[in-house]
Short mmCIF file of C-alpha atoms in Angstrom, two decimals:
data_model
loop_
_atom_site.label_atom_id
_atom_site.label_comp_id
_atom_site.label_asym_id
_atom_site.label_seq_id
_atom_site.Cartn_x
_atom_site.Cartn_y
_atom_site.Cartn_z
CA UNK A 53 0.00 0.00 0.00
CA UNK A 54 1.53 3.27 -0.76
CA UNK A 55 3.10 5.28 2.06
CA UNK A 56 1.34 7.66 1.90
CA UNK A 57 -1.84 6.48 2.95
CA UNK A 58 -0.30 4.52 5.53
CA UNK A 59 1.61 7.85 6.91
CA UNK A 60 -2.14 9.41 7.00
CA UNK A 61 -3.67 6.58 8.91
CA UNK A 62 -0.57 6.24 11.40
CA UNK A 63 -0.57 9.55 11.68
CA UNK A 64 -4.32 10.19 13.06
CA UNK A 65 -4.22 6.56 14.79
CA UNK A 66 -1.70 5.89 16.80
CA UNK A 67 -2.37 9.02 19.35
CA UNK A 68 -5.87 7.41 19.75
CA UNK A 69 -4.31 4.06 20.81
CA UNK A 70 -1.21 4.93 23.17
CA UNK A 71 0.00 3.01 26.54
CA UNK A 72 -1.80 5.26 28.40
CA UNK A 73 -4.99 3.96 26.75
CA UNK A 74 -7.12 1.59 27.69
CA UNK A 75 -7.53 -1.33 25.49
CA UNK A 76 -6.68 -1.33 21.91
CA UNK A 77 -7.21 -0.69 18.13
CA UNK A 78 -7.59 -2.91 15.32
CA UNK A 79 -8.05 -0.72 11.67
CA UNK A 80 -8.60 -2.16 7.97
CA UNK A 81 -7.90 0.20 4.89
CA UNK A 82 -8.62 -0.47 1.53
CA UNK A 83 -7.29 1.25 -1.23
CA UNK A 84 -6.47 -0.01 -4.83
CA UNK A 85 -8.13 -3.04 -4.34
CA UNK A 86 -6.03 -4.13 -1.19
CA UNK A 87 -6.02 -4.01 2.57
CA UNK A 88 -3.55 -3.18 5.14
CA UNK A 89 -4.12 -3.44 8.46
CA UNK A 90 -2.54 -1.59 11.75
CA UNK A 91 -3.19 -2.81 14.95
CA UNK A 92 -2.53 -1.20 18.38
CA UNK A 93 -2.58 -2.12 22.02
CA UNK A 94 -3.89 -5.05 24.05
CA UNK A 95 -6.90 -6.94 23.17
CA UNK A 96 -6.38 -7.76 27.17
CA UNK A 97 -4.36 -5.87 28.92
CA UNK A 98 -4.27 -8.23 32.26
CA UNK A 99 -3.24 -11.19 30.07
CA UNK A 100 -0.64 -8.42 27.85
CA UNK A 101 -2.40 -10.08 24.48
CA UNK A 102 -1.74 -7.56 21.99
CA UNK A 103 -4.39 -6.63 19.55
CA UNK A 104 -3.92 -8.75 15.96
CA UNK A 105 -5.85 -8.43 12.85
CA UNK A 106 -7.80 -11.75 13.92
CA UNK A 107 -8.63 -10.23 17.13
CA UNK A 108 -12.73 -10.50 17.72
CA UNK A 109 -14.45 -7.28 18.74
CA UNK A 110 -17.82 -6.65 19.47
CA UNK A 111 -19.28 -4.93 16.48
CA UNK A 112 -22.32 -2.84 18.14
CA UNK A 113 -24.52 -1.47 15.72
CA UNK A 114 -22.62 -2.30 12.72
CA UNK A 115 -24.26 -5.48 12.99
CA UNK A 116 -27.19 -3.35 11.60
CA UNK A 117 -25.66 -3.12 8.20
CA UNK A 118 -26.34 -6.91 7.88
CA UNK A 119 -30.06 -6.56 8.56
CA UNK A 120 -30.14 -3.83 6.35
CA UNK A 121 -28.38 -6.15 3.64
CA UNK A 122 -30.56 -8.76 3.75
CA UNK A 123 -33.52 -6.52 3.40
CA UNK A 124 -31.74 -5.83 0.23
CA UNK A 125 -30.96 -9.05 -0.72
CA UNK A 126 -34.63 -9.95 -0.17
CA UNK A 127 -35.82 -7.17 -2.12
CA UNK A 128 -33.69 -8.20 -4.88
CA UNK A 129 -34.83 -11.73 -5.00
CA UNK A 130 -38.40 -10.32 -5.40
CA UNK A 131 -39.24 -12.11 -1.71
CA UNK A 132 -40.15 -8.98 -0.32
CA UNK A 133 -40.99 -5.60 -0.39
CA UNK A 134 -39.63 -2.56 1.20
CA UNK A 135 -43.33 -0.77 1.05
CA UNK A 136 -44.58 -4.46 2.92
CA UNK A 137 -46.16 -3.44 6.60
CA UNK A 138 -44.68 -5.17 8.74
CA UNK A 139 -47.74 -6.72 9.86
CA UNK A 140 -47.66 -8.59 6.84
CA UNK A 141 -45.26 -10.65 8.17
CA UNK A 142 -46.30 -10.00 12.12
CA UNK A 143 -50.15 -9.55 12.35
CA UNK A 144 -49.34 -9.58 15.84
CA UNK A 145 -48.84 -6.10 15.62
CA UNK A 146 -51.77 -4.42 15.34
CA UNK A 147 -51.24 -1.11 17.13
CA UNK A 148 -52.67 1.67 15.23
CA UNK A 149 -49.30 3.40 14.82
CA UNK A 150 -47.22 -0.14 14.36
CA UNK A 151 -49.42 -1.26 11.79
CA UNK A 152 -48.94 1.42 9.60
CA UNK A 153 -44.64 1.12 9.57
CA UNK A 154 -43.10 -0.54 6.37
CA UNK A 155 -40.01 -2.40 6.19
CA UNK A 156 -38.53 0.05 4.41
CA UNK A 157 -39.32 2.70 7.32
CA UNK A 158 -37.89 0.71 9.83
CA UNK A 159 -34.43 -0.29 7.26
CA UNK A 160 -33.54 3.44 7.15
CA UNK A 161 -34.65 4.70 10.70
CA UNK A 162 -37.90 6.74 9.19
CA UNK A 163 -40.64 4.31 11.19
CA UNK A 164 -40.53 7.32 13.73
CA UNK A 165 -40.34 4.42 16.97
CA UNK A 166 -38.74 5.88 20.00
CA UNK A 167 -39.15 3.47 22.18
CA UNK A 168 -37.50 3.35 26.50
CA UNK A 169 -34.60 1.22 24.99
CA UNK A 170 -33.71 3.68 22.52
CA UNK A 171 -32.78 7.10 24.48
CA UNK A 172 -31.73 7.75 28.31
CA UNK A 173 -32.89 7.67 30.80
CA UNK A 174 -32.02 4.01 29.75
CA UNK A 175 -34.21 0.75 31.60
CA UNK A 176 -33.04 -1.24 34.33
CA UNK A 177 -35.20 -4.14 33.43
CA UNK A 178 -34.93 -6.33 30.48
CA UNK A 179 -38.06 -7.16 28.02
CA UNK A 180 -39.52 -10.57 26.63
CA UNK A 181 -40.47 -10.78 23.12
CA UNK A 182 -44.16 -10.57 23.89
CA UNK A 183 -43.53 -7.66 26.15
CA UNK A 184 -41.49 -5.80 22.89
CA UNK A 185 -45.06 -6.65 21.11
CA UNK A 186 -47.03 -5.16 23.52
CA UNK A 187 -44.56 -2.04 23.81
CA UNK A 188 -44.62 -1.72 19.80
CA UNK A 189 -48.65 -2.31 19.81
CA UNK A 190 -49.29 0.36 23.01
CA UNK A 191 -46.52 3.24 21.41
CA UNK A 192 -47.68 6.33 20.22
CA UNK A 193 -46.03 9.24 18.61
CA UNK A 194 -44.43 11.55 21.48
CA UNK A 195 -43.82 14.50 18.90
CA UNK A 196 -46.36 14.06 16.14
CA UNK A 197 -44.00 11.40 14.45
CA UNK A 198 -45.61 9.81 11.15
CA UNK A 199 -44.20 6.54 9.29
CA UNK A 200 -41.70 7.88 6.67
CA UNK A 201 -41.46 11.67 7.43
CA UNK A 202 -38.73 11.97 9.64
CA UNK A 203 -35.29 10.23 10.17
CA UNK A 204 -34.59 8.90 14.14
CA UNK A 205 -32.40 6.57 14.42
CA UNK A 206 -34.16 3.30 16.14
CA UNK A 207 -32.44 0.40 18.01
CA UNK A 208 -36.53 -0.76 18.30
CA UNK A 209 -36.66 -0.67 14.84
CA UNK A 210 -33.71 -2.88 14.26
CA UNK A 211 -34.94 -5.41 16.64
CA UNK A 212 -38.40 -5.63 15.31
CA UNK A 213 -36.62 -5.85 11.47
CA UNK A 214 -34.82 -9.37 12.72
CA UNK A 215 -38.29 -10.43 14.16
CA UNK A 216 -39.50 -9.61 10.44
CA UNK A 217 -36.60 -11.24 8.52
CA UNK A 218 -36.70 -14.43 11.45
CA UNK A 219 -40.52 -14.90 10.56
CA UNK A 220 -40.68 -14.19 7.18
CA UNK A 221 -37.91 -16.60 6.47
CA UNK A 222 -38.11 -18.99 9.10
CA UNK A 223 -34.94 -19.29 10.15
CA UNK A 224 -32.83 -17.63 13.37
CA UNK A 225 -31.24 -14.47 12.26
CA UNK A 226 -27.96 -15.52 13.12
CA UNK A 227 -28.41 -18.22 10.27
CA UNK A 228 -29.62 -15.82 7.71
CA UNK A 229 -27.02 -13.67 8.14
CA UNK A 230 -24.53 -16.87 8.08
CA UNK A 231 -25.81 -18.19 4.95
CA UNK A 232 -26.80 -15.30 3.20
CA UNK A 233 -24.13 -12.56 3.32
CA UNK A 234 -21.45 -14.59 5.53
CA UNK A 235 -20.58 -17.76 3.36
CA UNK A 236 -21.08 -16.00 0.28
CA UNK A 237 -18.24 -13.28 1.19
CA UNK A 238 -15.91 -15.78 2.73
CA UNK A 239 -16.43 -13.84 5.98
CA UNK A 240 -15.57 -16.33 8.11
CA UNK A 241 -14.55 -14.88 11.29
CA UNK A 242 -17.82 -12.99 12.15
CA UNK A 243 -20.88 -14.57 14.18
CA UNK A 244 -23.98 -13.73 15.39
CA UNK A 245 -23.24 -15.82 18.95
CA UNK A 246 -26.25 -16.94 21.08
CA UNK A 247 -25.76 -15.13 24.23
CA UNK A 248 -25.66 -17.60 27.56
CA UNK A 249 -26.99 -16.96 30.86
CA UNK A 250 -23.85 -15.00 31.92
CA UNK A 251 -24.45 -12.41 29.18
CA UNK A 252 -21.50 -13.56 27.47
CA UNK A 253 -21.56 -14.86 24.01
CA UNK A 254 -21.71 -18.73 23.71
CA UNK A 255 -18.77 -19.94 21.39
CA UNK A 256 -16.16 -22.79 20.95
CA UNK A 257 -13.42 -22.32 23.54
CA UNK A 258 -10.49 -21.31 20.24
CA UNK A 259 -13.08 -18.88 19.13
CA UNK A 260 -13.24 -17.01 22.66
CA UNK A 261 -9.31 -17.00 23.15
CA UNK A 262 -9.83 -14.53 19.99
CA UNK A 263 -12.53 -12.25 21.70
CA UNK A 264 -11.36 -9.10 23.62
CA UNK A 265 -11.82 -7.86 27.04
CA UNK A 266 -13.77 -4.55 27.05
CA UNK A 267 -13.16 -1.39 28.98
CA UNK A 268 -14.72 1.81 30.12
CA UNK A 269 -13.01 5.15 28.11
CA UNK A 270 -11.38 5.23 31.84
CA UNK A 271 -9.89 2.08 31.75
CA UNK A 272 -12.04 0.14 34.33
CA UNK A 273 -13.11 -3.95 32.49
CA UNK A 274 -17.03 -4.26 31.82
CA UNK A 275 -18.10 -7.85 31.52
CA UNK A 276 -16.13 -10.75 30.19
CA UNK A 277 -14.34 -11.00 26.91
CA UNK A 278 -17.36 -11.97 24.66
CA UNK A 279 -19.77 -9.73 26.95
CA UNK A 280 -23.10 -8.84 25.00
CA UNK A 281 -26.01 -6.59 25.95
CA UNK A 282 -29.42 -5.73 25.15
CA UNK A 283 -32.40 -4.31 26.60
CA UNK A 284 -34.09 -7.59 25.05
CA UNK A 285 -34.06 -11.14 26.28
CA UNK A 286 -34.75 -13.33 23.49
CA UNK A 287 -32.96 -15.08 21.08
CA UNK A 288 -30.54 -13.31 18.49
CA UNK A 289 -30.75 -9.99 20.22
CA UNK A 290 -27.34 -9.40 21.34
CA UNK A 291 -24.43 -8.37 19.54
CA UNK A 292 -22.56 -9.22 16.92
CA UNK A 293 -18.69 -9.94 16.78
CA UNK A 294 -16.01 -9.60 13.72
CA UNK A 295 -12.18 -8.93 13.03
CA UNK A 296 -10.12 -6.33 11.31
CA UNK A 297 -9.29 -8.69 8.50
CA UNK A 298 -12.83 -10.17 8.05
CA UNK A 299 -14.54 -6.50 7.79
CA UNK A 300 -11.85 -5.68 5.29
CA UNK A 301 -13.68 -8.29 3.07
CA UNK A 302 -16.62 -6.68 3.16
CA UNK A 303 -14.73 -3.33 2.32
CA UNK A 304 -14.06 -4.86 -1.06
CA UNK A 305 -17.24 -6.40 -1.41
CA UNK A 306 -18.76 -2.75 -0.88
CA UNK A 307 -15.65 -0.51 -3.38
CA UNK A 308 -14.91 -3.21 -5.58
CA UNK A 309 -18.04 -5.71 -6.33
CA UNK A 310 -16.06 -8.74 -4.81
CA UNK A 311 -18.47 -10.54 -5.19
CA UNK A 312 -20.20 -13.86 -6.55
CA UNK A 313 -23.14 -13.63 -6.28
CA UNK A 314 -24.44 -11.12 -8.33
CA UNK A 315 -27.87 -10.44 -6.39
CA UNK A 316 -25.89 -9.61 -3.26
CA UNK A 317 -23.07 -7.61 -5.04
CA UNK A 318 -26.60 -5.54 -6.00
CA UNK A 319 -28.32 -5.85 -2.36
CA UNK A 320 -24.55 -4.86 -1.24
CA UNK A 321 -24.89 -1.21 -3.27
CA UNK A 322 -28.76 -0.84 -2.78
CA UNK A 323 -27.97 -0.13 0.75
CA UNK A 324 -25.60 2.29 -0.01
CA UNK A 325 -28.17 4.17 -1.54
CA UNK A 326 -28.87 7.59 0.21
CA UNK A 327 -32.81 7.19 0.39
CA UNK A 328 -34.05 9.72 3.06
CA UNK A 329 -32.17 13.42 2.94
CA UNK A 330 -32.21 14.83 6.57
CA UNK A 331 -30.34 18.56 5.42
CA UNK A 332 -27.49 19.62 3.30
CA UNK A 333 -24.76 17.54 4.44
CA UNK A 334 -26.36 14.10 6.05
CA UNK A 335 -28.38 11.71 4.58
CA UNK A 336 -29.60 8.28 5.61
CA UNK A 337 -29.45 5.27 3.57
CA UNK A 338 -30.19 1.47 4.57
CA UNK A 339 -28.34 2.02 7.74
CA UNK A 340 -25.34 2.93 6.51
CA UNK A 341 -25.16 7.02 6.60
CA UNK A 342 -24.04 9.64 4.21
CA UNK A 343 -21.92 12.89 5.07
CA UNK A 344 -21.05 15.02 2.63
CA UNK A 345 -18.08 17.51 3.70
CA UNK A 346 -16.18 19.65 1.38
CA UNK A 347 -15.31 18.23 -1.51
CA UNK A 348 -16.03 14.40 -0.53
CA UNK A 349 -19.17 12.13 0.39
CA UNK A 350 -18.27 9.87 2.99
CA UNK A 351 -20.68 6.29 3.34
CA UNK A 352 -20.18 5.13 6.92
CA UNK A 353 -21.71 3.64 10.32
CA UNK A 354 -20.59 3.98 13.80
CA UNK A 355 -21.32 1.71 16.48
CA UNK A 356 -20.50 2.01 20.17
CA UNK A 357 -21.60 0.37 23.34
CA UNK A 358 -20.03 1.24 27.24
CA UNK A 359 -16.97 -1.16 26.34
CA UNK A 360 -17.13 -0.99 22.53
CA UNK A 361 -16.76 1.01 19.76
CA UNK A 362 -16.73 0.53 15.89
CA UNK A 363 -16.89 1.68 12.58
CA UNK A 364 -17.02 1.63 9.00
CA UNK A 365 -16.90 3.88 6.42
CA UNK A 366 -16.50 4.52 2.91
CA UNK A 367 -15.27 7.16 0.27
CA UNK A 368 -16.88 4.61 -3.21
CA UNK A 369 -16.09 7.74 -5.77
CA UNK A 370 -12.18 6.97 -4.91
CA UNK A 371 -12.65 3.20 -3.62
CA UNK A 372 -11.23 4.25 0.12
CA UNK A 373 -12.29 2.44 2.71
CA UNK A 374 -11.38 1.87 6.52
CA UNK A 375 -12.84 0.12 9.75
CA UNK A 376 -12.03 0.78 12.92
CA UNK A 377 -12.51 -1.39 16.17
CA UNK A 378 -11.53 -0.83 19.79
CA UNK A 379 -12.41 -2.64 23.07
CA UNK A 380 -13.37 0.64 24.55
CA UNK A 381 -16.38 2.54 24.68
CA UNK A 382 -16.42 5.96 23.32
CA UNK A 383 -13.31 5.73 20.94
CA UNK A 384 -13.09 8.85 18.87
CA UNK A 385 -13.96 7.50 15.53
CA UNK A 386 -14.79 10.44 14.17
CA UNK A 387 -10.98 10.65 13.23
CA UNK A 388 -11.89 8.57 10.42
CA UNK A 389 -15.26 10.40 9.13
CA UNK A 390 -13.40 14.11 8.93
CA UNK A 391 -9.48 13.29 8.72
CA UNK A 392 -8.80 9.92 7.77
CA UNK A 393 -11.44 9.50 4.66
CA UNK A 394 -11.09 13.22 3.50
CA UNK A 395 -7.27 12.68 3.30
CA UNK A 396 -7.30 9.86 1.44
CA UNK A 397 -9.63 11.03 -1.10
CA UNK A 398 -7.08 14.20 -1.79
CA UNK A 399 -4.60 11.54 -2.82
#
């Protein structure tokens, strides 16, 4: 990879990811149709395991890009619709605001749901899936929200999109997402884990000597390496976990169309699609968000939990690409949206 994009990314990265910092930082760039990767820090710092490009990190809400792309993929195998109600698929949902919400409302965050697990003052309890129906049947607009009309963005909507995908389909999410998007890309590395009793994630004993320990911004551990955590106790509501090197697949599969299967190279750039414009420079597209700054759009999606933080994004008019994940919560990824991307795209 030239030098000079690695000088750019060193540059910004490395006083992110310093001793002094808790955790550490795995990062994927793609440029000229190939990766490089540049890894920082511990993955646990008790055990001194440094951070490695195989390293398993909790991916947050990037996991909601592969919703969003199998909404796509769906749409482009004519097996649903993104106008469809989701009623059509749940007629357990027969709220009077609920049962107006498309699929396509609820794939780019315009459904207008708000519900407690979405915005602080966060719950204490947890929620059963019937109690999630009942929440979603009982909600009504707090600000005059209508289906469609405005963009919020909707961890509700996200979970009620798997219980879509999961009925319509008849199959776990986890496996949809395995067979569908995962196999297909080669993406081997990345799982949808069921989550055990303990609130960790329930994998084969190799695959959790690969999982990091997460920390607090300050430093202090939260949960066990493999920790998930959701507002929602039922199956395949927890998080997500990938590497550096597997997400750099999906970089290519996003800049480059590498990609067999032609209907999910498609569903792959349908939700990159900018499909609801919020003002002059952001836009909202099947998860994935668009910011245009001077001179460059950048695609991208952040995700972040208390011990977590991740992200994605792309430049596709100059093929640029980067992830970034750290085992800490509130890692400033915003270095890549406004100085990492925009660099690169001067190149």
């Amino acid at each position: 990879m030239d030098a000079q994009i690695r000088d750019i990314v060193t540059t910004e990265l490395a006083p992110t990811a310093t001793a002094a910092d808790p955790g550490g930082l795995a990062a994927a760039v793609y440029a000229g149709g190939q990766v490089a990767f540049f890894t920082y820090g511990y993955a646990d710092a008790a055990a001194k395991r440094p951070v490695t490009s195989d390293t398993l990190f909790n991916l947050a809400s990037l996991r909601k890009l592969f919703e969003a792309t199998l909404v796509a993929l769906g749409t482009e195998r004519g097996e649903l619709q993104l106008d469809d109600r989701v009623g059509k698929y749940l007629p357990e949902l027969h709220g009077d605001y609920i049962s107006r919400v498309t699929i396509g409302e609820l794939v780019n965050h315009t459904s207008g749901l708000l519900l407690p697990t979405d915005h602080p003052p966060w719950p204490n309890e947890t929620f059963s899936r019937d109690q999630f129906i009942a929440m979603l049947n009982s909600w009504t607009p707090q600000k005059g929200e209508q289906p469609g009309k405005q963009r919020i963005y909707s961890h509700a909507g996200y979970v009620l999109l798997q219980l879509v995908l999961e009925r319509h389909y008849g199959a776990p999410i986890a496996t949809l997402i395995e067979s569908r998007i995962l196999r297909p890309l080669g993406m081997s590395s990345t799982v949808v884990p069921d989550r055990g009793e303990d609130d960790r994630a329930s994998m084969a004993p190799e695959i959790m000597r690969r999982m990091v320990q997460g920390y607090s911004r300050d430093g202090t551990p939260i949960g066990p390496p493999g920790d998930q955590q959701s507002y929602y106790d039922f199956a395949g509501t927890g998080q997500m976990f990938s590497s550096a090197r597997d997400l750099g697949i999906l970089l290519g599969a996003c800049l480059d169309g590498a990609v067999i299967d032609p209907e999910l190279r498609a569903a792959l750039q349908m939700t990159l699609r900018e499909s609801y414009r919020v003002d002059a420079k952001f836009g909202q597209a099947m998860a994935w968000e668009h910011v245009r700054l001077d001179g460059v759009t950048v695609i991208d999606k952040p995700g972040g939990l208390n011990n977590a933080s991740a992200y994605i994004g792309l430049v596709p008019a100059r093929r640029f690409g980067i992830v970034l994940l750290a085992n800490r919560g509130d890692y400033p990824h915003e270095i890549a949206r406004y100085k990492i991307l925009p660099a690169l795209a001067q190149l």
